[in-house]
PDB file of C-alpha atoms and ligand atoms in Angstrom:
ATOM      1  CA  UNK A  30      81.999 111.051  83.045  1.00 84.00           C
ATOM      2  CA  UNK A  31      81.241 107.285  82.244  1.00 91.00           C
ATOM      3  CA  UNK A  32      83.119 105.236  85.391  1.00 95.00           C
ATOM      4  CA  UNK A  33      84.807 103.353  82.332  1.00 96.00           C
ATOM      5  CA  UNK A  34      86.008 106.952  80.807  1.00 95.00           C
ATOM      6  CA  UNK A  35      87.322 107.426  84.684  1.00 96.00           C
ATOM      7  CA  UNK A  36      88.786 104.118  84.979  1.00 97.00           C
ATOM      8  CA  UNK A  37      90.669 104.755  81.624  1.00 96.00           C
ATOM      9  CA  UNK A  38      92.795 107.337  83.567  1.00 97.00           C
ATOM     10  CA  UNK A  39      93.499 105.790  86.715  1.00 98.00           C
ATOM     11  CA  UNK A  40      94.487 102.357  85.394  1.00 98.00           C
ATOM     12  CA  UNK A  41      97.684 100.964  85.998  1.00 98.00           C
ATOM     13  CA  UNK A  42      97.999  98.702  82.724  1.00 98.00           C
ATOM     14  CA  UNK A  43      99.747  95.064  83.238  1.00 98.00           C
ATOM     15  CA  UNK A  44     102.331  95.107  82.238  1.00 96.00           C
ATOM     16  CA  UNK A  45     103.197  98.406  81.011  1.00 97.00           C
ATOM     17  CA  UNK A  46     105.147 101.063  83.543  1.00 98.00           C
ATOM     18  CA  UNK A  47     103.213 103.050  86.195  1.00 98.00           C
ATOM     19  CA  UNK A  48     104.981 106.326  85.606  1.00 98.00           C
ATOM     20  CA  UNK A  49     104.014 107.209  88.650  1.00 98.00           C
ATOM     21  CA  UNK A  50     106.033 110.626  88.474  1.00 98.00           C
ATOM     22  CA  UNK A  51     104.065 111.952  85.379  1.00 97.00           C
ATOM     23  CA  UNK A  52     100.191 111.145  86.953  1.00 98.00           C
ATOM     24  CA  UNK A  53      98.599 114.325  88.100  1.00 98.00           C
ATOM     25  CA  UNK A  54      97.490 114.218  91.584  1.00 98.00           C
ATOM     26  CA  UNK A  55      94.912 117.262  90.955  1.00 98.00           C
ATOM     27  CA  UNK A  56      93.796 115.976  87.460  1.00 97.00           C
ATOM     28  CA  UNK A  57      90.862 118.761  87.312  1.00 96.00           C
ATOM     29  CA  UNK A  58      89.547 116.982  84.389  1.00 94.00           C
ATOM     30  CA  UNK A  59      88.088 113.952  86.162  1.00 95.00           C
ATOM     31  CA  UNK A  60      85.809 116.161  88.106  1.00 95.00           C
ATOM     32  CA  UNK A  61      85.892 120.094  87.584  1.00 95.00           C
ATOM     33  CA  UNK A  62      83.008 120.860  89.830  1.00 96.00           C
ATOM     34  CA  UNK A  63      83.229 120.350  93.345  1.00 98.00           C
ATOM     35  CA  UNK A  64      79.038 119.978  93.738  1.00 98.00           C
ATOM     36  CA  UNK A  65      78.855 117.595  91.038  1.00 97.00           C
ATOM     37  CA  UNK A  66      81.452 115.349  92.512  1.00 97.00           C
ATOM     38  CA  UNK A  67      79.968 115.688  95.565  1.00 97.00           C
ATOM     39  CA  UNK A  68      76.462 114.477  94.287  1.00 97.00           C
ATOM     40  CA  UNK A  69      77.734 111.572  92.419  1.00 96.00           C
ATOM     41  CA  UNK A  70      79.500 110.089  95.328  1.00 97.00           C
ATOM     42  CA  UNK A  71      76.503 110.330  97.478  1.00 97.00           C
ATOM     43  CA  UNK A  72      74.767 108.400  94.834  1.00 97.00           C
ATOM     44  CA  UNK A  73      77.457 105.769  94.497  1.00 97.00           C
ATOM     45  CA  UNK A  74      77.872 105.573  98.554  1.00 96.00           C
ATOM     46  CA  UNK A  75      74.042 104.806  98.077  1.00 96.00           C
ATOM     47  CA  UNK A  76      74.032 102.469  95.274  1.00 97.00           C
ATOM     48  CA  UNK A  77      77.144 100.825  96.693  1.00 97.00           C
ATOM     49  CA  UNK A  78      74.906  99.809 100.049  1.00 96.00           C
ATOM     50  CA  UNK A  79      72.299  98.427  97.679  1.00 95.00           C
ATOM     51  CA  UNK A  80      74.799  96.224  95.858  1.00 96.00           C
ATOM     52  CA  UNK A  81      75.669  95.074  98.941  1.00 96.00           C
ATOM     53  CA  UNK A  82      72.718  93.861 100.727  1.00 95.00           C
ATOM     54  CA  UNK A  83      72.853  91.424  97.599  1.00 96.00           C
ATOM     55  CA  UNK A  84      76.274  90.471  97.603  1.00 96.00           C
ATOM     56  CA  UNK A  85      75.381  89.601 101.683  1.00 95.00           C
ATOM     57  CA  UNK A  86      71.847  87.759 100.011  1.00 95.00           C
ATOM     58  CA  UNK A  87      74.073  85.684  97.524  1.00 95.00           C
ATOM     59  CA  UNK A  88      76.612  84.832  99.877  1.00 95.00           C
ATOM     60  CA  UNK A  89      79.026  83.435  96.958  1.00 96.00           C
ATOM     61  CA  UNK A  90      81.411  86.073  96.401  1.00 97.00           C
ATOM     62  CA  UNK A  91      83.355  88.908  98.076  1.00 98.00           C
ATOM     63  CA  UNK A  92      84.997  92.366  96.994  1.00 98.00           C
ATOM     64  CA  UNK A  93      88.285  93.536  98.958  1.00 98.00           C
ATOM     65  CA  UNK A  94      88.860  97.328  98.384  1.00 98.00           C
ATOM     66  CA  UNK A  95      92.717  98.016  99.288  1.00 98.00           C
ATOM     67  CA  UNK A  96      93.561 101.373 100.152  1.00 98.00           C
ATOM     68  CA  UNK A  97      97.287 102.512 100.260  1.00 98.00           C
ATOM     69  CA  UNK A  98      98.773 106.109 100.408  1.00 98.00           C
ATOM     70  CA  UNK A  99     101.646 107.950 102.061  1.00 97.00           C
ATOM     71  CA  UNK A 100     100.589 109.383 105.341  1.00 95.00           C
ATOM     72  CA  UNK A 101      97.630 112.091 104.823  1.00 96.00           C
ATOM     73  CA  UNK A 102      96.576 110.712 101.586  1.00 98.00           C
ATOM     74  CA  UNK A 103      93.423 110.668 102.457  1.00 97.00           C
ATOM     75  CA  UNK A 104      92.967 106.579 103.394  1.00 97.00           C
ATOM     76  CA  UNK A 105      90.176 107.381 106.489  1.00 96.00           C
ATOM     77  CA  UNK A 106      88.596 109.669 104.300  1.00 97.00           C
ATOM     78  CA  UNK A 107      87.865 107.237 101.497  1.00 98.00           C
ATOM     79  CA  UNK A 108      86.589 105.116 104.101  1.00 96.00           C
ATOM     80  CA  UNK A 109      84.078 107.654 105.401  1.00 95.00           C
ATOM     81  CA  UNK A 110      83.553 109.287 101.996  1.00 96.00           C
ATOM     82  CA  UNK A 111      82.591 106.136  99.658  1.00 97.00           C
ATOM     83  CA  UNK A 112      81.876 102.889 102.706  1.00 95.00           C
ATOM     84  CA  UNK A 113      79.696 104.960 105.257  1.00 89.00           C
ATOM     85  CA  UNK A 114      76.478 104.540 103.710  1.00 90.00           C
ATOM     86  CA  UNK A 115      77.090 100.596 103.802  1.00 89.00           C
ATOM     87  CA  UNK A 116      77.096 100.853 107.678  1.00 80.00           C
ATOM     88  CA  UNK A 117      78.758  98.112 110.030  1.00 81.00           C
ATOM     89  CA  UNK A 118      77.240  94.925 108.978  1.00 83.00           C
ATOM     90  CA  UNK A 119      78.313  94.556 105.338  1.00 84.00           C
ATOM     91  CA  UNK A 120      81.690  96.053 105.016  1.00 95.00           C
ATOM     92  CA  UNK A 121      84.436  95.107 107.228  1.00 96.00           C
ATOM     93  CA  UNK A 122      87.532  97.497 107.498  1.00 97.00           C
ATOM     94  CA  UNK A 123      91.075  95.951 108.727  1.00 98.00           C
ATOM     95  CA  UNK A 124      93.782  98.749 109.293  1.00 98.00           C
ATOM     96  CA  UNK A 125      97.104  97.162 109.257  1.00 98.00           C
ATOM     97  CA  UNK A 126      99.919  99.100 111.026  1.00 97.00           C
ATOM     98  CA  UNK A 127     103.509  97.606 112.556  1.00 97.00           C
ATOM     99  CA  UNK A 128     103.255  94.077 112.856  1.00 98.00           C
ATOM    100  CA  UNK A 129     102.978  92.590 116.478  1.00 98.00           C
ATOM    101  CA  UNK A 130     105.597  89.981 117.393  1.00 98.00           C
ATOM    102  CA  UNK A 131     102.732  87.130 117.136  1.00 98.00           C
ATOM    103  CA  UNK A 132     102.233  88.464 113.169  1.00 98.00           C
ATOM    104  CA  UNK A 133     106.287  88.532 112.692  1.00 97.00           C
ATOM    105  CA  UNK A 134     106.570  85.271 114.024  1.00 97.00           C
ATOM    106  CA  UNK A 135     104.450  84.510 110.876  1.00 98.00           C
ATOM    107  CA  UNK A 136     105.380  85.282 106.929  1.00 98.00           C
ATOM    108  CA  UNK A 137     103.979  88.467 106.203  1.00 98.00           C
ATOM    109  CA  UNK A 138     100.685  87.292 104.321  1.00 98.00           C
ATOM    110  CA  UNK A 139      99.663  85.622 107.039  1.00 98.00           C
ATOM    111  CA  UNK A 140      97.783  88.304 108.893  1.00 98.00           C
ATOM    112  CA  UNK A 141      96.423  89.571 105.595  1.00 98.00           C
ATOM    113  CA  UNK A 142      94.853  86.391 104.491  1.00 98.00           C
ATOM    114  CA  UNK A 143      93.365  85.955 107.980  1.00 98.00           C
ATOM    115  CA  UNK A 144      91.533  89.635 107.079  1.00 98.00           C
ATOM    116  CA  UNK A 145      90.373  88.714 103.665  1.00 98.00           C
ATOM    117  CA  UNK A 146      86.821  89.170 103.428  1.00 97.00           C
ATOM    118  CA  UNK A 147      84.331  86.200 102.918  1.00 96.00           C
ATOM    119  CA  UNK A 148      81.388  85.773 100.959  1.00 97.00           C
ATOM    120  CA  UNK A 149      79.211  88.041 101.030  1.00 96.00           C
ATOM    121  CA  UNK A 150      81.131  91.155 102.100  1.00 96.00           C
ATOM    122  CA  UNK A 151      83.084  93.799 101.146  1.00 97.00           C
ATOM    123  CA  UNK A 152      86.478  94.101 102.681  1.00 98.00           C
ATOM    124  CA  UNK A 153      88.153  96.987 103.003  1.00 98.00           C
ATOM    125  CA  UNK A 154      92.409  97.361 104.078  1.00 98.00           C
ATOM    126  CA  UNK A 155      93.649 100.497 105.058  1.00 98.00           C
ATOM    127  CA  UNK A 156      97.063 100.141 104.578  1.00 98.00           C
ATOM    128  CA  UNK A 157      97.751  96.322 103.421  1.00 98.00           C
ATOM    129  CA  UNK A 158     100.649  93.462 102.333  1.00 98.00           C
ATOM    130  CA  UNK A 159     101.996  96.538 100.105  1.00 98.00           C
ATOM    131  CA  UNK A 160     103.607  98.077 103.376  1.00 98.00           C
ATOM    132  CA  UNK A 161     105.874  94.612 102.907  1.00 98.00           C
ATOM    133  CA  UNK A 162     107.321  96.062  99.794  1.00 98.00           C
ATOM    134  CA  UNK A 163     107.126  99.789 100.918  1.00 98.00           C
ATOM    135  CA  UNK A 164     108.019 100.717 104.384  1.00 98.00           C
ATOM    136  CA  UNK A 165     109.763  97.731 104.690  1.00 98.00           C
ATOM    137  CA  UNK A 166     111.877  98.272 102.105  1.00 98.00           C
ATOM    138  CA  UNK A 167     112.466 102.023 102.687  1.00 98.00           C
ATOM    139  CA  UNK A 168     113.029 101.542 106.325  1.00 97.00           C
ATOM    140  CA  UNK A 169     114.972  98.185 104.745  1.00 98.00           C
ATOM    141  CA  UNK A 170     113.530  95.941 107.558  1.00 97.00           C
ATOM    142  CA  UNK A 171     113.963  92.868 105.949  1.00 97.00           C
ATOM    143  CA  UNK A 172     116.985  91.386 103.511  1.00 98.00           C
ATOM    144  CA  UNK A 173     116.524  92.923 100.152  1.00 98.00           C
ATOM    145  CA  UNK A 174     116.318  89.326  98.115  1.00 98.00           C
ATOM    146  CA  UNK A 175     113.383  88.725 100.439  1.00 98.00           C
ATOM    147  CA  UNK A 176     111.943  91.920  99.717  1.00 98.00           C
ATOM    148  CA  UNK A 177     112.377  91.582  95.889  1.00 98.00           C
ATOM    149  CA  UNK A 178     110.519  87.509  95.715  1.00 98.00           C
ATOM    150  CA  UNK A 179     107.713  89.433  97.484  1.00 98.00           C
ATOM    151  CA  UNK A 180     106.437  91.208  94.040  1.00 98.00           C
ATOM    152  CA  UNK A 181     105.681  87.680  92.239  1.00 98.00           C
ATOM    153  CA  UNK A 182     104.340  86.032  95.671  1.00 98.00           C
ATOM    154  CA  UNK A 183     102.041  88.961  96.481  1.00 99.00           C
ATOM    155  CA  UNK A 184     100.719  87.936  92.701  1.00 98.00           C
ATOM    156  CA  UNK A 185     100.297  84.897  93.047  1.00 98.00           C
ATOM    157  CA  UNK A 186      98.302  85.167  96.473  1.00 98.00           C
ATOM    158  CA  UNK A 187      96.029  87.843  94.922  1.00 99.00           C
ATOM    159  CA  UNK A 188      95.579  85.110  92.126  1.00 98.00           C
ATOM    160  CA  UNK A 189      94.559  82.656  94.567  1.00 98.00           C
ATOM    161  CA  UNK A 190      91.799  85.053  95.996  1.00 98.00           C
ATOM    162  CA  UNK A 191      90.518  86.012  92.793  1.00 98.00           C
ATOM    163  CA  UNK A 192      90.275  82.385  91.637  1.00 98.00           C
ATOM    164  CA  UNK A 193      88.086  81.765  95.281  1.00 98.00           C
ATOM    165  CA  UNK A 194      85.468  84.564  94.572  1.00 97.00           C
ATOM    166  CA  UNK A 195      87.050  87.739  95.595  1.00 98.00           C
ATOM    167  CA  UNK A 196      87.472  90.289  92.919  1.00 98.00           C
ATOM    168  CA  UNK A 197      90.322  92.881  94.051  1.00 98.00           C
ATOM    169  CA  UNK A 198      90.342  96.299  93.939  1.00 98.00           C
ATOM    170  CA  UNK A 199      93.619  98.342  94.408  1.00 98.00           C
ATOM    171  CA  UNK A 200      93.623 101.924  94.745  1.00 98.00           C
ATOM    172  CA  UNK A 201      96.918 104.533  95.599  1.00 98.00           C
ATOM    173  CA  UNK A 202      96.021 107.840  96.739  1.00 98.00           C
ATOM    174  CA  UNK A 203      98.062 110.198  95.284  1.00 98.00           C
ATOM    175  CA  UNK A 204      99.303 113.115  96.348  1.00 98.00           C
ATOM    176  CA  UNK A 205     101.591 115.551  96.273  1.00 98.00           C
ATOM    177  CA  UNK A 206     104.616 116.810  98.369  1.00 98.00           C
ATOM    178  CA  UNK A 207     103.049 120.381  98.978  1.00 98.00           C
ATOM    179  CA  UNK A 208      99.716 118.988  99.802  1.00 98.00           C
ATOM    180  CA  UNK A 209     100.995 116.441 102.407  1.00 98.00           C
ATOM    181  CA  UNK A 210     102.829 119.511 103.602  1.00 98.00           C
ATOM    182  CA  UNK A 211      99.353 121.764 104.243  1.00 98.00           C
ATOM    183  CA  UNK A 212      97.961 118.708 105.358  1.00 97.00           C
ATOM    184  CA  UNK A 213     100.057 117.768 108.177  1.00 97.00           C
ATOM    185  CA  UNK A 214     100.472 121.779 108.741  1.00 96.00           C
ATOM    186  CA  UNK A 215      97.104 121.564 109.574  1.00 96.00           C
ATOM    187  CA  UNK A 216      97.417 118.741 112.031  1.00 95.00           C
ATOM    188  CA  UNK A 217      99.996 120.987 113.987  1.00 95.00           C
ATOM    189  CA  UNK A 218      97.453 124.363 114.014  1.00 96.00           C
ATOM    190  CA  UNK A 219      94.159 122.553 114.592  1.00 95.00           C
ATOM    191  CA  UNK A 220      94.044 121.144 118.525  1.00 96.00           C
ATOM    192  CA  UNK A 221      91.402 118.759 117.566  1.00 95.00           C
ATOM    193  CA  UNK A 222      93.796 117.327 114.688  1.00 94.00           C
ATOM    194  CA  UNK A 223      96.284 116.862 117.163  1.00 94.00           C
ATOM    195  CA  UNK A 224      95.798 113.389 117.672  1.00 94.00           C
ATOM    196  CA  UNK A 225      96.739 112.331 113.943  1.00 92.00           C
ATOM    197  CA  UNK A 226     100.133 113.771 114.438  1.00 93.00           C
ATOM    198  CA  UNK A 227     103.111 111.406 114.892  1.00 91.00           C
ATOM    199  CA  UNK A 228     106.318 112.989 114.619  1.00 91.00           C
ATOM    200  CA  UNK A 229     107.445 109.785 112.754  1.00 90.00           C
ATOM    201  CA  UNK A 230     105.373 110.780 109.960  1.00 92.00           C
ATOM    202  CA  UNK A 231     108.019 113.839 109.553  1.00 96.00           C
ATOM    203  CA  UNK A 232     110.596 111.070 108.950  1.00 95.00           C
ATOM    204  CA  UNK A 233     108.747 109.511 106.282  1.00 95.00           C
ATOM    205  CA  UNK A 234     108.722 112.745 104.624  1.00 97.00           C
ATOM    206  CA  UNK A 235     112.260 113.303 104.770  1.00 97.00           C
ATOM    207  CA  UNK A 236     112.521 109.721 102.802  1.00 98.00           C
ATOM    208  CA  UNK A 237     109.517 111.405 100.064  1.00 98.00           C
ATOM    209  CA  UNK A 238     111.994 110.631  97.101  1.00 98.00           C
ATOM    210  CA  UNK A 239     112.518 106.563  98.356  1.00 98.00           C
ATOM    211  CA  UNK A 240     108.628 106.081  98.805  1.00 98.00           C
ATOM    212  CA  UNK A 241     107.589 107.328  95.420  1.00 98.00           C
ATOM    213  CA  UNK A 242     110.301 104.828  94.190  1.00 98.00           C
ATOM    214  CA  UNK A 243     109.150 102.566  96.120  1.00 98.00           C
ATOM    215  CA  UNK A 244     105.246 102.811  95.224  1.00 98.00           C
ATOM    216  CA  UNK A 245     106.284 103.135  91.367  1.00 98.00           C
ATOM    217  CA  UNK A 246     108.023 100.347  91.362  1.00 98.00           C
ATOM    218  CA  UNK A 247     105.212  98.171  93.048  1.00 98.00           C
ATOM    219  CA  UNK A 248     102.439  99.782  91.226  1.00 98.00           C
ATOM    220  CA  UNK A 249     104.606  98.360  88.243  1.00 98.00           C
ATOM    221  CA  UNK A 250     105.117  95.093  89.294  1.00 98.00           C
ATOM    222  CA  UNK A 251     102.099  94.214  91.001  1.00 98.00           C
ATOM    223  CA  UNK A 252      99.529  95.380  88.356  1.00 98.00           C
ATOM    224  CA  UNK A 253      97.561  92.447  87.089  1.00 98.00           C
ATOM    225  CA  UNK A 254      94.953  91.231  84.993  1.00 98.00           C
ATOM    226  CA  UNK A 255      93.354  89.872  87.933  1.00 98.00           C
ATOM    227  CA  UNK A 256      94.114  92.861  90.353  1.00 98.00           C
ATOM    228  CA  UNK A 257      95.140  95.993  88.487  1.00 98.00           C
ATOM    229  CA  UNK A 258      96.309  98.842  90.740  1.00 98.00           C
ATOM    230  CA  UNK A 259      94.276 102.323  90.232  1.00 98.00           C
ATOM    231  CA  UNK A 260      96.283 105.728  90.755  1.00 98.00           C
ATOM    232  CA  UNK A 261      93.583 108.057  91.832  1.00 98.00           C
ATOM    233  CA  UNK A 262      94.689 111.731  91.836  1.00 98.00           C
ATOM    234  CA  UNK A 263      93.945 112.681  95.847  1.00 98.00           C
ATOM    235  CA  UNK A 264      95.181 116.276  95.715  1.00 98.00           C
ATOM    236  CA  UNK A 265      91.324 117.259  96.353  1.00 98.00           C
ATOM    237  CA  UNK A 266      89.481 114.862  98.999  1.00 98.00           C
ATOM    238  CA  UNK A 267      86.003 115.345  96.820  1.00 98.00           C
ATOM    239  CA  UNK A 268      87.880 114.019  93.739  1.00 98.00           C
ATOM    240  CA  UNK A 269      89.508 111.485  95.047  1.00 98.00           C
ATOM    241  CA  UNK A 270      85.965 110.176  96.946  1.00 98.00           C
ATOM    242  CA  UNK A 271      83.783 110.567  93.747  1.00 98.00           C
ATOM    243  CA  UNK A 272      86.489 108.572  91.541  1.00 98.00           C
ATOM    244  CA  UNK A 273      86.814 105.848  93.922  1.00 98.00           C
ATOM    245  CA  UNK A 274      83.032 105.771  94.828  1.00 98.00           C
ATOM    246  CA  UNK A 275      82.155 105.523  90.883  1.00 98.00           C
ATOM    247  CA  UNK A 276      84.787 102.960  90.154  1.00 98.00           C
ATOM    248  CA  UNK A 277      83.441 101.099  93.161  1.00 98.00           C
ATOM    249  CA  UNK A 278      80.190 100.946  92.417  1.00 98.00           C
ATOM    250  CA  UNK A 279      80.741 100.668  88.579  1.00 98.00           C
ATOM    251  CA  UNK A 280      82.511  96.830  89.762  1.00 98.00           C
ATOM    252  CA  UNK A 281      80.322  96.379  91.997  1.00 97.00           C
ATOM    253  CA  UNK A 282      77.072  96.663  89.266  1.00 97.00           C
ATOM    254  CA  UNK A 283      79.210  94.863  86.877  1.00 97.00           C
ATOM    255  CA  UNK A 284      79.473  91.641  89.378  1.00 97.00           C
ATOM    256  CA  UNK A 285      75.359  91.560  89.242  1.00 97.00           C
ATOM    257  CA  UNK A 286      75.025  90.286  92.579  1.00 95.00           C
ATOM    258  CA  UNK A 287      71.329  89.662  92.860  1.00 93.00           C
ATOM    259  CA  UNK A 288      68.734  88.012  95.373  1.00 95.00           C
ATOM    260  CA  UNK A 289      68.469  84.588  95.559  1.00 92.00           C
ATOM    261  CA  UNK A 290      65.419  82.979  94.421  1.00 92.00           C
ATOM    262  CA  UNK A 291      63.739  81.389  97.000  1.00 91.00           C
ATOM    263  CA  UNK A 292      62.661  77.770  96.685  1.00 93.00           C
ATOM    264  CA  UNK A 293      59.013  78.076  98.164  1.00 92.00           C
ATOM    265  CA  UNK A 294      55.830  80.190  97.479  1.00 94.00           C
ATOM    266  CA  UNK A 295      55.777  82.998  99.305  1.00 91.00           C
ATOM    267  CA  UNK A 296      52.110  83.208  98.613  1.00 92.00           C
ATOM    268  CA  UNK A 297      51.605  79.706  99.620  1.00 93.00           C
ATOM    269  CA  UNK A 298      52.292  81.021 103.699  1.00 94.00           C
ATOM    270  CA  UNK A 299      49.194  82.821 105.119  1.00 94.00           C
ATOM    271  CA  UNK A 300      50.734  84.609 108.630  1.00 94.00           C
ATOM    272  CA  UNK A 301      47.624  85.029 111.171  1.00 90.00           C
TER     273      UNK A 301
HETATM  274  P1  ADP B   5      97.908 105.372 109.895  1.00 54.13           P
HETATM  275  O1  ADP B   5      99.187 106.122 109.724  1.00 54.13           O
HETATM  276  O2  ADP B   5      97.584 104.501 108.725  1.00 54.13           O
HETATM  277  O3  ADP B   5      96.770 106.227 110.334  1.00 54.13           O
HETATM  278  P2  ADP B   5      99.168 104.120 112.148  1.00 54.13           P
HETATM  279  O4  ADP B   5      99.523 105.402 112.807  1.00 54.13           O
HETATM  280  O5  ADP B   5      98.776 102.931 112.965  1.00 54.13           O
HETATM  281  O6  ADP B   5      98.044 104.312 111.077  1.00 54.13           O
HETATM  282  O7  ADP B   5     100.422 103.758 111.232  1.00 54.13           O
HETATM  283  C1  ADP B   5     100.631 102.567 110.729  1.00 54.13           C
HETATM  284  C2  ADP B   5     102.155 102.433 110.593  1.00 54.13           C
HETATM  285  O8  ADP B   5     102.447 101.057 110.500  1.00 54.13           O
HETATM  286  C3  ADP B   5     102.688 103.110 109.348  1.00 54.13           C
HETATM  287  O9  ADP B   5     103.802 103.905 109.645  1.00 54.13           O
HETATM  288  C4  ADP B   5     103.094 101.937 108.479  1.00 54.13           C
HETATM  289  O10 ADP B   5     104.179 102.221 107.644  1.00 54.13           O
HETATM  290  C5  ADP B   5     103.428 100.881 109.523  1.00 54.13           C
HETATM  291  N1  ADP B   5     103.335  99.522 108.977  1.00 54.13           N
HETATM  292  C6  ADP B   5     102.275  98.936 108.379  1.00 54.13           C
HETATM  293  N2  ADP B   5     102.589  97.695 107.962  1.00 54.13           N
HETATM  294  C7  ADP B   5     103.877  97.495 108.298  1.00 54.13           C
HETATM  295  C8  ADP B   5     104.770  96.418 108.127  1.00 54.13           C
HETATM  296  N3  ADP B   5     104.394  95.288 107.518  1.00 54.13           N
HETATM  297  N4  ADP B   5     106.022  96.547 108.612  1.00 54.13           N
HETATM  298  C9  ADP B   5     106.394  97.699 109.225  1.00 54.13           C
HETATM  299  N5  ADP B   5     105.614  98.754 109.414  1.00 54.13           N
HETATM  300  C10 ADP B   5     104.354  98.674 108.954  1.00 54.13           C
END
């Protein structure tokens, strides 16, 4: 499928609802065959690199990829999936988890404008300024009319990057309750998955019903012409990496980043 055909599906539209409820988080019809999506996000991993080594050339502009998704959603896995081929020195990958007391002491953007990538590189937040209007309003960490001026300001600062040469891209993962259930299953049977269990993740399940609020709402409020959100269906990891690698690298193509011209001959240097 055309990433345009893809991108139809997984829009959020400004200004219209998310209806987050009624999006599929299998969606079979994106991708039926496992091999195929597999090959296409190898080739978009690949392309994706390409792209770039000229967005780094150009130096002008910048791309921030934001990640969010209840826990197991599959946010490392994107990362590994769709970024891995790009390697260290063009993408840089923030994770943003409970705020220290130097980043409270601060309003909440601050640490996420301080990770906003610059020219010439792709950015990528796991986790982001969304947990400002999710767990912290779940959890209700901060005063509710604070909570609710956040929508319009978290706008308005995407705005401002957009408007200095970063184009935004906003993907949830979706999933559902059963598979966050198998997946965290799996983090109790398999020793070596040990690790990724946190027994606070259990409580954040138990609060399932307040996140997907939570999400719709912002997904609602927060999708804009200049940084629409993208619900991609997450239920399969192979799905979810081949949708975000072709959306990825169908923005990334449409930005043209190219190689500078340089101002000298290169056949006017002879090198002994
Ligand atoms: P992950 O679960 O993404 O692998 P961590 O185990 O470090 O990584 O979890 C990050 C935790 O930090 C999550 O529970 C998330 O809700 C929390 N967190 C992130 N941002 C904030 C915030 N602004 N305020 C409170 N908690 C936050």
């Amino acid at each position: 499928m055309d990433w345009r055909a893809l991108d139809e599906h997984i829009l959020v539209k400004p200004g219209a609802k998310a209806g987050l409820a009624k999006r599929d988080p299998v969606s079979a019809d994106l991708f039926p065959d496992r091999k195929a999506a597999e090959k296409r996000c190898g080739e978009c991993a690949d392309a994706i690199n390409d792209l770039q080594d000229r967005l780094w050339a150009e130096r002008t502009r910048a791309l921030l990829v934001v990640l969010q998704g209840i826990d197991t959603a599959g946010k490392d896995g994107t990362l590994r999936g769709v970024f891995n081929a790009c390697g260290p020195l063009g993408v840089a990958v923030t994770a943003f988890g409970r705020p220290s007391e130097e980043e409270l002491a601060h309003d909440y953007l601050w640490r996420v404008h301080r990770a906003a990538p610059k020219r010439g590189m792709i950015g990528v937040f796991n986790r982001s300024h969304y947990e400002d209007v999710l767990v912290v309003k779940v959890r209700k960490l901060a005063p509710a009319d604070a909570i609710e001026q956040r929508y319009a300001q978290i706008n308005a600062f995407e705005k401002h990057l957009t408007e200095n040469g970063v184009t935004i891209l906003k993907f949830m993962l979706h999933i559902s309750k059963d598979e966050q259930r198998e997946r965290l299953q799996e983090r109790l049977d398999d020793p070596g998955k040990h690790w990724k269990f946190n027994p606070g993740d259990l409580e954040d399940r138990a609060l399932w019903d307040d996140y997907q609020a939570a999400y719709d709402t912002m997904l609602t409020r927060c999708s804009t012409a200049h940084a629409p959100w993208r619900v991609v269906p997450a239920d399969k990891k192979w799905r979810r990496n081949a949708i975000i690698g072709a959306v990825v690298h169908g923005v990334l193509e449409e930005m043209k980043p190219d190689y500078p011209k340089p101002d000298w001959d290169p056949k006017s240097f002879t090198i002994d």
